[in-house]
């Protein structure tokens, strides 16, 4: 066998790349990882982690108000953007160092710089070339801002965390979970937020009852949520950015955040030098074992355009390393992947939406619970929780669980385990609840809300 510098050369030290590198090295492979921006990738630096820290910050705003009716003083503390931003930076730097140490701990070589594939066994970083038995592309995604007059004045999620000044007036464009989360963050921190989505209802892909409930709750929380409208142009004015909309109106703001989608990060990667096929959407095509159309070159995580979540990239990294270096058959099961949207309140979801469940299983029984959380009976906050279970009528198996309410993300993890184990509605019903919680509603929904009959 030919002698290569490395058994595995990983391009991208994000969620998927680092996990694959660590596992492969653990199996005894000689591994290098190239990274040109930040250790830990999107999740650690400009994704899940800073986002969740900012969500915590945002939730204090309403909590201080809620506290008044529970007997706490009425003075609302002032928010300081620089404190949040700089404390976040400190925490991210700590995590970056941990990622460096994790790779050093398994004796993987970290090469700082942008990697370019030269041929099926060679990667260049700057002037240096490295040969490898296998190359793994784990370069993730990159925010995409469409071109229109003034589009260069818009920012993406990459920049929004580190803004010099807090944007007191903010337009957020997009209808996916990232735009919804940022709307909640900046609204909670005290900005005047307008969220624009070009379609009739945001959060495409989520259950339609959840989407409607979310629109209602997010509006109640103070976000000016507008559908069927888009940005035509952005121009600099004397007192802010003038954002002209397709409905003829104009909004003046301090910043415009575009969260309308992400594209595979392939710039300068050298794919023209190998036979790696891309999908129509521009993602790297892979089979169930992360093989591209070029033997010895593999890809996983966001760059493949699958389910763009950190735990999915991690699972893919592990399956790849086990199979290629551990001699273990290993694949990823993509059914019943739970996920959350950290808006206020949270959305948590696992399994099929009602529409998709009907298409796959046929006749369904659907259960719901909608209520004011106990806490808000005293806080006075006008917020309602919505929960929904979707049951395959033939097998009684619970095939979808959806919730919008406090801690929905935390609650849904346990429900996901039950659903993956094939739990039936009868099993949910015989499970004793934890009282008083919102989660107990998942085991006490008795009345059918909708049922498909003959
Ligand atoms: P990435 O983590 O993006 O890593 C790719 C790495 O490759 C980057 O560090 C990049 O610099 C590097 N790179 C790219 N090209 C090269 C090159 N040529 N040479 C060297 N290095 C290169 N997921 C969740 O599960 N939960 C969440 O709450 C969540 N929130 C999110 C919030 C935001 C704002 C965003 C943008 C994403 C969020 N995600 C969340 C998604 C999650 O961050 C991604 O799914 C995950 O990071 C994908 O991992 P990856 O390994 O595929 O790529």
mmCIF file of N, CA and C in Angstrom, residues 153-238:
data_model
loop_
_atom_site.group_PDB
_atom_site.id
_atom_site.type_symbol
_atom_site.label_atom_id
_atom_site.label_comp_id
_atom_site.label_asym_id
_atom_site.label_seq_id
_atom_site.Cartn_x
_atom_site.Cartn_y
_atom_site.Cartn_z
ATOM 1 N N UNK A 153 -25.492 46.171 2.459
ATOM 2 C CA UNK A 153 -25.711 46.808 3.765
ATOM 3 C C UNK A 153 -26.321 45.832 4.781
ATOM 4 N N UNK A 154 -26.754 44.664 4.282
ATOM 5 C CA UNK A 154 -27.347 43.669 5.196
ATOM 6 C C UNK A 154 -26.237 42.864 5.855
ATOM 7 N N UNK A 155 -26.536 42.334 7.033
ATOM 8 C CA UNK A 155 -25.571 41.455 7.703
ATOM 9 C C UNK A 155 -26.164 40.054 7.790
ATOM 10 N N UNK A 156 -25.290 39.077 8.110
ATOM 11 C CA UNK A 156 -25.755 37.702 8.265
ATOM 12 C C UNK A 156 -25.562 37.279 9.722
ATOM 13 N N UNK A 157 -25.947 36.037 10.006
ATOM 14 C CA UNK A 157 -25.778 35.530 11.374
ATOM 15 C C UNK A 157 -24.301 35.492 11.777
ATOM 16 N N UNK A 158 -23.400 35.490 10.824
ATOM 17 C CA UNK A 158 -21.967 35.493 11.170
ATOM 18 C C UNK A 158 -21.557 36.785 11.863
ATOM 19 N N UNK A 159 -22.190 37.900 11.473
ATOM 20 C CA UNK A 159 -21.769 39.193 12.014
ATOM 21 C C UNK A 159 -22.607 39.640 13.216
ATOM 22 N N UNK A 160 -23.832 39.151 13.309
ATOM 23 C CA UNK A 160 -24.783 39.761 14.243
ATOM 24 C C UNK A 160 -24.361 39.615 15.708
ATOM 25 N N UNK A 161 -23.644 38.537 16.019
ATOM 26 C CA UNK A 161 -23.256 38.321 17.425
ATOM 27 C C UNK A 161 -22.282 39.382 17.932
ATOM 28 N N UNK A 162 -21.503 39.943 17.016
ATOM 29 C CA UNK A 162 -20.401 40.804 17.453
ATOM 30 C C UNK A 162 -20.581 42.258 17.047
ATOM 31 N N UNK A 163 -21.812 42.676 16.809
ATOM 32 C CA UNK A 163 -22.042 44.066 16.411
ATOM 33 C C UNK A 163 -21.455 45.012 17.453
ATOM 34 N N UNK A 164 -20.849 46.091 16.969
ATOM 35 C CA UNK A 164 -20.256 47.074 17.868
ATOM 36 C C UNK A 164 -21.362 47.729 18.719
ATOM 37 N N UNK A 165 -22.439 48.127 18.050
ATOM 38 C CA UNK A 165 -23.553 48.791 18.743
ATOM 39 C C UNK A 165 -24.766 47.880 18.765
ATOM 40 N N UNK A 166 -25.546 47.932 19.826
ATOM 41 C CA UNK A 166 -26.792 47.171 19.884
ATOM 42 C C UNK A 166 -27.791 47.790 18.901
ATOM 43 N N UNK A 167 -28.365 46.980 17.982
ATOM 44 C CA UNK A 167 -29.323 47.549 17.027
ATOM 45 C C UNK A 167 -30.695 47.744 17.699
ATOM 46 N N UNK A 168 -31.025 48.995 17.959
ATOM 47 C CA UNK A 168 -32.299 49.249 18.681
ATOM 48 C C UNK A 168 -33.491 48.970 17.788
ATOM 49 N N UNK A 169 -33.282 49.108 16.464
ATOM 50 C CA UNK A 169 -34.352 48.812 15.500
ATOM 51 C C UNK A 169 -33.755 47.836 14.487
ATOM 52 N N UNK A 170 -34.409 46.696 14.340
ATOM 53 C CA UNK A 170 -33.809 45.641 13.525
ATOM 54 C C UNK A 170 -34.848 45.005 12.613
ATOM 55 N N UNK A 171 -34.480 44.848 11.339
ATOM 56 C CA UNK A 171 -35.307 44.033 10.437
ATOM 57 C C UNK A 171 -34.613 42.692 10.270
ATOM 58 N N UNK A 172 -35.382 41.619 10.421
ATOM 59 C CA UNK A 172 -34.843 40.281 10.185
ATOM 60 C C UNK A 172 -35.612 39.684 9.014
ATOM 61 N N UNK A 173 -34.875 39.231 8.014
ATOM 62 C CA UNK A 173 -35.518 38.674 6.826
ATOM 63 C C UNK A 173 -35.314 37.160 6.816
ATOM 64 N N UNK A 174 -36.403 36.424 6.677
ATOM 65 C CA UNK A 174 -36.310 34.965 6.625
ATOM 66 C C UNK A 174 -37.415 34.331 7.433
ATOM 67 N N UNK A 175 -37.687 33.071 7.117
ATOM 68 C CA UNK A 175 -38.773 32.383 7.809
ATOM 69 C C UNK A 175 -38.351 31.052 8.412
ATOM 70 N N UNK A 176 -37.054 30.781 8.396
ATOM 71 C CA UNK A 176 -36.565 29.521 8.977
ATOM 72 C C UNK A 176 -36.309 29.695 10.466
ATOM 73 N N UNK A 177 -35.828 28.614 11.091
ATOM 74 C CA UNK A 177 -35.694 28.671 12.552
ATOM 75 C C UNK A 177 -34.655 29.688 13.011
ATOM 76 N N UNK A 178 -33.623 29.916 12.203
ATOM 77 C CA UNK A 178 -32.574 30.851 12.640
ATOM 78 C C UNK A 178 -33.119 32.278 12.712
ATOM 79 N N UNK A 179 -33.915 32.666 11.707
ATOM 80 C CA UNK A 179 -34.486 34.022 11.726
ATOM 81 C C UNK A 179 -35.447 34.182 12.904
ATOM 82 N N UNK A 180 -36.213 33.142 13.183
ATOM 83 C CA UNK A 180 -37.178 33.187 14.286
ATOM 84 C C UNK A 180 -36.439 33.322 15.621
ATOM 85 N N UNK A 181 -35.333 32.598 15.741
ATOM 86 C CA UNK A 181 -34.576 32.669 17.000
ATOM 87 C C UNK A 181 -33.970 34.061 17.197
ATOM 88 N N UNK A 182 -33.418 34.634 16.124
ATOM 89 C CA UNK A 182 -32.838 35.971 16.282
ATOM 90 C C UNK A 182 -33.911 37.014 16.572
ATOM 91 N N UNK A 183 -35.095 36.839 15.995
ATOM 92 C CA UNK A 183 -36.188 37.775 16.298
ATOM 93 C C UNK A 183 -36.482 37.719 17.796
ATOM 94 N N UNK A 184 -36.527 36.519 18.354
ATOM 95 C CA UNK A 184 -36.793 36.363 19.794
ATOM 96 C C UNK A 184 -35.682 36.962 20.638
ATOM 97 N N UNK A 185 -34.447 36.755 20.196
ATOM 98 C CA UNK A 185 -33.308 37.275 20.970
ATOM 99 C C UNK A 185 -33.374 38.797 21.037
ATOM 100 N N UNK A 186 -33.444 39.446 19.871
ATOM 101 C CA UNK A 186 -33.355 40.909 19.871
ATOM 102 C C UNK A 186 -34.621 41.557 20.433
ATOM 103 N N UNK A 187 -35.755 40.921 20.255
ATOM 104 C CA UNK A 187 -36.984 41.408 20.882
ATOM 105 C C UNK A 187 -36.837 41.328 22.400
ATOM 106 N N UNK A 188 -36.339 40.197 22.876
ATOM 107 C CA UNK A 188 -36.172 40.014 24.316
ATOM 108 C C UNK A 188 -35.161 40.987 24.912
ATOM 109 N N UNK A 189 -34.163 41.358 24.131
ATOM 110 C CA UNK A 189 -33.138 42.279 24.639
ATOM 111 C C UNK A 189 -33.592 43.743 24.553
ATOM 112 N N UNK A 190 -34.754 43.968 23.950
ATOM 113 C CA UNK A 190 -35.317 45.323 23.980
ATOM 114 C C UNK A 190 -35.318 46.039 22.647
ATOM 115 N N UNK A 191 -34.892 45.365 21.555
ATOM 116 C CA UNK A 191 -34.916 46.029 20.249
ATOM 117 C C UNK A 191 -36.342 46.009 19.688
ATOM 118 N N UNK A 192 -36.596 46.943 18.758
ATOM 119 C CA UNK A 192 -37.863 46.915 18.023
ATOM 120 C C UNK A 192 -37.595 46.044 16.799
ATOM 121 N N UNK A 193 -38.199 44.853 16.777
ATOM 122 C CA UNK A 193 -37.869 43.873 15.738
ATOM 123 C C UNK A 193 -39.019 43.710 14.742
ATOM 124 N N UNK A 194 -38.691 43.809 13.466
ATOM 125 C CA UNK A 194 -39.649 43.494 12.414
ATOM 126 C C UNK A 194 -39.110 42.272 11.685
ATOM 127 N N UNK A 195 -39.915 41.216 11.622
ATOM 128 C CA UNK A 195 -39.479 40.020 10.877
ATOM 129 C C UNK A 195 -40.315 39.894 9.620
ATOM 130 N N UNK A 196 -39.611 39.726 8.503
ATOM 131 C CA UNK A 196 -40.293 39.652 7.207
ATOM 132 C C UNK A 196 -40.097 38.268 6.596
ATOM 133 N N UNK A 197 -41.184 37.714 6.084
ATOM 134 C CA UNK A 197 -41.066 36.442 5.372
ATOM 135 C C UNK A 197 -41.871 36.531 4.081
ATOM 136 N N UNK A 198 -41.298 36.071 2.999
ATOM 137 C CA UNK A 198 -41.944 36.275 1.684
ATOM 138 C C UNK A 198 -43.147 35.370 1.470
ATOM 139 N N UNK A 199 -43.266 34.259 2.218
ATOM 140 C CA UNK A 199 -44.390 33.330 2.050
ATOM 141 C C UNK A 199 -45.526 33.644 2.999
ATOM 142 N N UNK A 200 -46.616 32.843 2.922
ATOM 143 C CA UNK A 200 -47.789 33.129 3.755
ATOM 144 C C UNK A 200 -47.630 32.718 5.219
ATOM 145 N N UNK A 201 -46.715 31.808 5.531
ATOM 146 C CA UNK A 201 -46.521 31.368 6.924
ATOM 147 C C UNK A 201 -45.101 30.848 7.077
ATOM 148 N N UNK A 202 -44.416 31.275 8.157
ATOM 149 C CA UNK A 202 -43.009 30.894 8.310
ATOM 150 C C UNK A 202 -42.841 29.469 8.853
ATOM 151 N N UNK A 203 -41.601 29.100 9.165
ATOM 152 C CA UNK A 203 -41.230 27.793 9.728
ATOM 153 C C UNK A 203 -41.694 26.622 8.865
ATOM 154 N N UNK A 204 -41.451 26.745 7.573
ATOM 155 C CA UNK A 204 -41.778 25.674 6.637
ATOM 156 C C UNK A 204 -41.100 24.385 7.099
ATOM 157 N N UNK A 205 -41.813 23.280 6.977
ATOM 158 C CA UNK A 205 -41.238 21.997 7.401
ATOM 159 C C UNK A 205 -41.697 21.592 8.794
ATOM 160 N N UNK A 206 -42.153 22.574 9.613
ATOM 161 C CA UNK A 206 -42.681 22.246 10.936
ATOM 162 C C UNK A 206 -44.174 21.944 10.806
ATOM 163 N N UNK A 207 -44.735 21.327 11.832
ATOM 164 C CA UNK A 207 -46.158 20.992 11.824
ATOM 165 C C UNK A 207 -46.989 22.274 11.686
ATOM 166 N N UNK A 208 -48.054 22.211 10.877
ATOM 167 C CA UNK A 208 -48.762 23.463 10.564
ATOM 168 C C UNK A 208 -49.450 24.073 11.784
ATOM 169 N N UNK A 209 -49.918 23.261 12.736
ATOM 170 C CA UNK A 209 -50.515 23.852 13.955
ATOM 171 C C UNK A 209 -49.461 24.595 14.770
ATOM 172 N N UNK A 210 -48.268 24.027 14.803
ATOM 173 C CA UNK A 210 -47.172 24.691 15.529
ATOM 174 C C UNK A 210 -46.816 26.000 14.828
ATOM 175 N N UNK A 211 -46.798 25.988 13.501
ATOM 176 C CA UNK A 211 -46.439 27.200 12.759
ATOM 177 C C UNK A 211 -47.440 28.318 13.053
ATOM 178 N N UNK A 212 -48.722 27.941 13.099
ATOM 179 C CA UNK A 212 -49.735 28.970 13.377
ATOM 180 C C UNK A 212 -49.666 29.453 14.818
ATOM 181 N N UNK A 213 -49.486 28.500 15.728
ATOM 182 C CA UNK A 213 -49.379 28.887 17.137
ATOM 183 C C UNK A 213 -48.160 29.793 17.340
ATOM 184 N N UNK A 214 -47.053 29.431 16.665
ATOM 185 C CA UNK A 214 -45.821 30.216 16.802
ATOM 186 C C UNK A 214 -46.041 31.649 16.299
ATOM 187 N N UNK A 215 -46.735 31.792 15.177
ATOM 188 C CA UNK A 215 -46.979 33.140 14.637
ATOM 189 C C UNK A 215 -47.756 33.967 15.668
ATOM 190 N N UNK A 216 -48.759 33.334 16.260
ATOM 191 C CA UNK A 216 -49.591 34.034 17.254
ATOM 192 C C UNK A 216 -48.763 34.435 18.488
ATOM 193 N N UNK A 217 -47.969 33.500 19.026
ATOM 194 C CA UNK A 217 -47.219 33.784 20.250
ATOM 195 C C UNK A 217 -46.097 34.789 19.998
ATOM 196 N N UNK A 218 -45.453 34.657 18.859
ATOM 197 C CA UNK A 218 -44.323 35.552 18.563
ATOM 198 C C UNK A 218 -44.835 36.986 18.363
ATOM 199 N N UNK A 219 -45.992 37.107 17.734
ATOM 200 C CA UNK A 219 -46.595 38.450 17.602
ATOM 201 C C UNK A 219 -46.921 39.006 18.983
ATOM 202 N N UNK A 220 -47.535 38.142 19.832
ATOM 203 C CA UNK A 220 -47.901 38.609 21.181
ATOM 204 C C UNK A 220 -46.666 39.056 21.964
ATOM 205 N N UNK A 221 -45.533 38.394 21.690
ATOM 206 C CA UNK A 221 -44.326 38.724 22.459
ATOM 207 C C UNK A 221 -43.729 40.067 22.036
ATOM 208 N N UNK A 222 -44.222 40.630 20.935
ATOM 209 C CA UNK A 222 -43.792 41.980 20.575
ATOM 210 C C UNK A 222 -43.089 42.100 19.228
ATOM 211 N N UNK A 223 -42.825 40.965 18.567
ATOM 212 C CA UNK A 223 -42.181 41.038 17.245
ATOM 213 C C UNK A 223 -43.236 41.456 16.216
ATOM 214 N N UNK A 224 -42.860 42.401 15.355
ATOM 215 C CA UNK A 224 -43.752 42.810 14.263
ATOM 216 C C UNK A 224 -43.505 41.821 13.110
ATOM 217 N N UNK A 225 -44.332 40.773 13.087
ATOM 218 C CA UNK A 225 -44.122 39.663 12.161
ATOM 219 C C UNK A 225 -44.989 39.865 10.924
ATOM 220 N N UNK A 226 -44.337 39.963 9.764
ATOM 221 C CA UNK A 226 -45.097 40.238 8.533
ATOM 222 C C UNK A 226 -44.823 39.147 7.499
ATOM 223 N N UNK A 227 -45.901 38.604 6.925
ATOM 224 C CA UNK A 227 -45.782 37.569 5.892
ATOM 225 C C UNK A 227 -46.102 38.158 4.520
ATOM 226 N N UNK A 228 -45.784 37.377 3.472
ATOM 227 C CA UNK A 228 -46.057 37.773 2.086
ATOM 228 C C UNK A 228 -45.420 39.111 1.729
ATOM 229 N N UNK A 229 -44.246 39.345 2.261
ATOM 230 C CA UNK A 229 -43.569 40.607 1.962
ATOM 231 C C UNK A 229 -42.062 40.358 1.925
ATOM 232 N N UNK A 230 -41.377 41.143 1.112
ATOM 233 C CA UNK A 230 -39.934 40.960 0.978
ATOM 234 C C UNK A 230 -39.264 42.330 0.908
ATOM 235 N N UNK A 231 -37.946 42.317 0.958
ATOM 236 C CA UNK A 231 -37.190 43.568 0.847
ATOM 237 C C UNK A 231 -36.914 43.842 -0.624
ATOM 238 N N UNK A 232 -37.134 45.108 -1.015
ATOM 239 C CA UNK A 232 -36.831 45.492 -2.395
ATOM 240 C C UNK A 232 -35.442 46.124 -2.473
ATOM 241 N N UNK A 233 -35.175 46.988 -1.483
ATOM 242 C CA UNK A 233 -33.865 47.659 -1.478
ATOM 243 C C UNK A 233 -33.549 48.171 -0.077
ATOM 244 N N UNK A 234 -32.261 48.397 0.144
ATOM 245 C CA UNK A 234 -31.822 49.027 1.399
ATOM 246 C C UNK A 234 -30.947 50.214 1.005
ATOM 247 N N UNK A 235 -31.181 51.359 1.656
ATOM 248 C CA UNK A 235 -30.345 52.535 1.365
ATOM 249 C C UNK A 235 -29.974 53.204 2.681
ATOM 250 N N UNK A 236 -28.807 53.843 2.662
ATOM 251 C CA UNK A 236 -28.371 54.559 3.872
ATOM 252 C C UNK A 236 -29.106 55.885 3.967
ATOM 253 N N UNK A 237 -29.731 56.190 5.119
ATOM 254 C CA UNK A 237 -30.376 57.482 5.336
ATOM 255 C C UNK A 237 -29.635 58.230 6.431
ATOM 256 N N UNK A 238 -30.117 59.442 6.743
ATOM 257 C CA UNK A 238 -29.426 60.262 7.734
ATOM 258 C C UNK A 238 -29.511 59.638 9.126
#
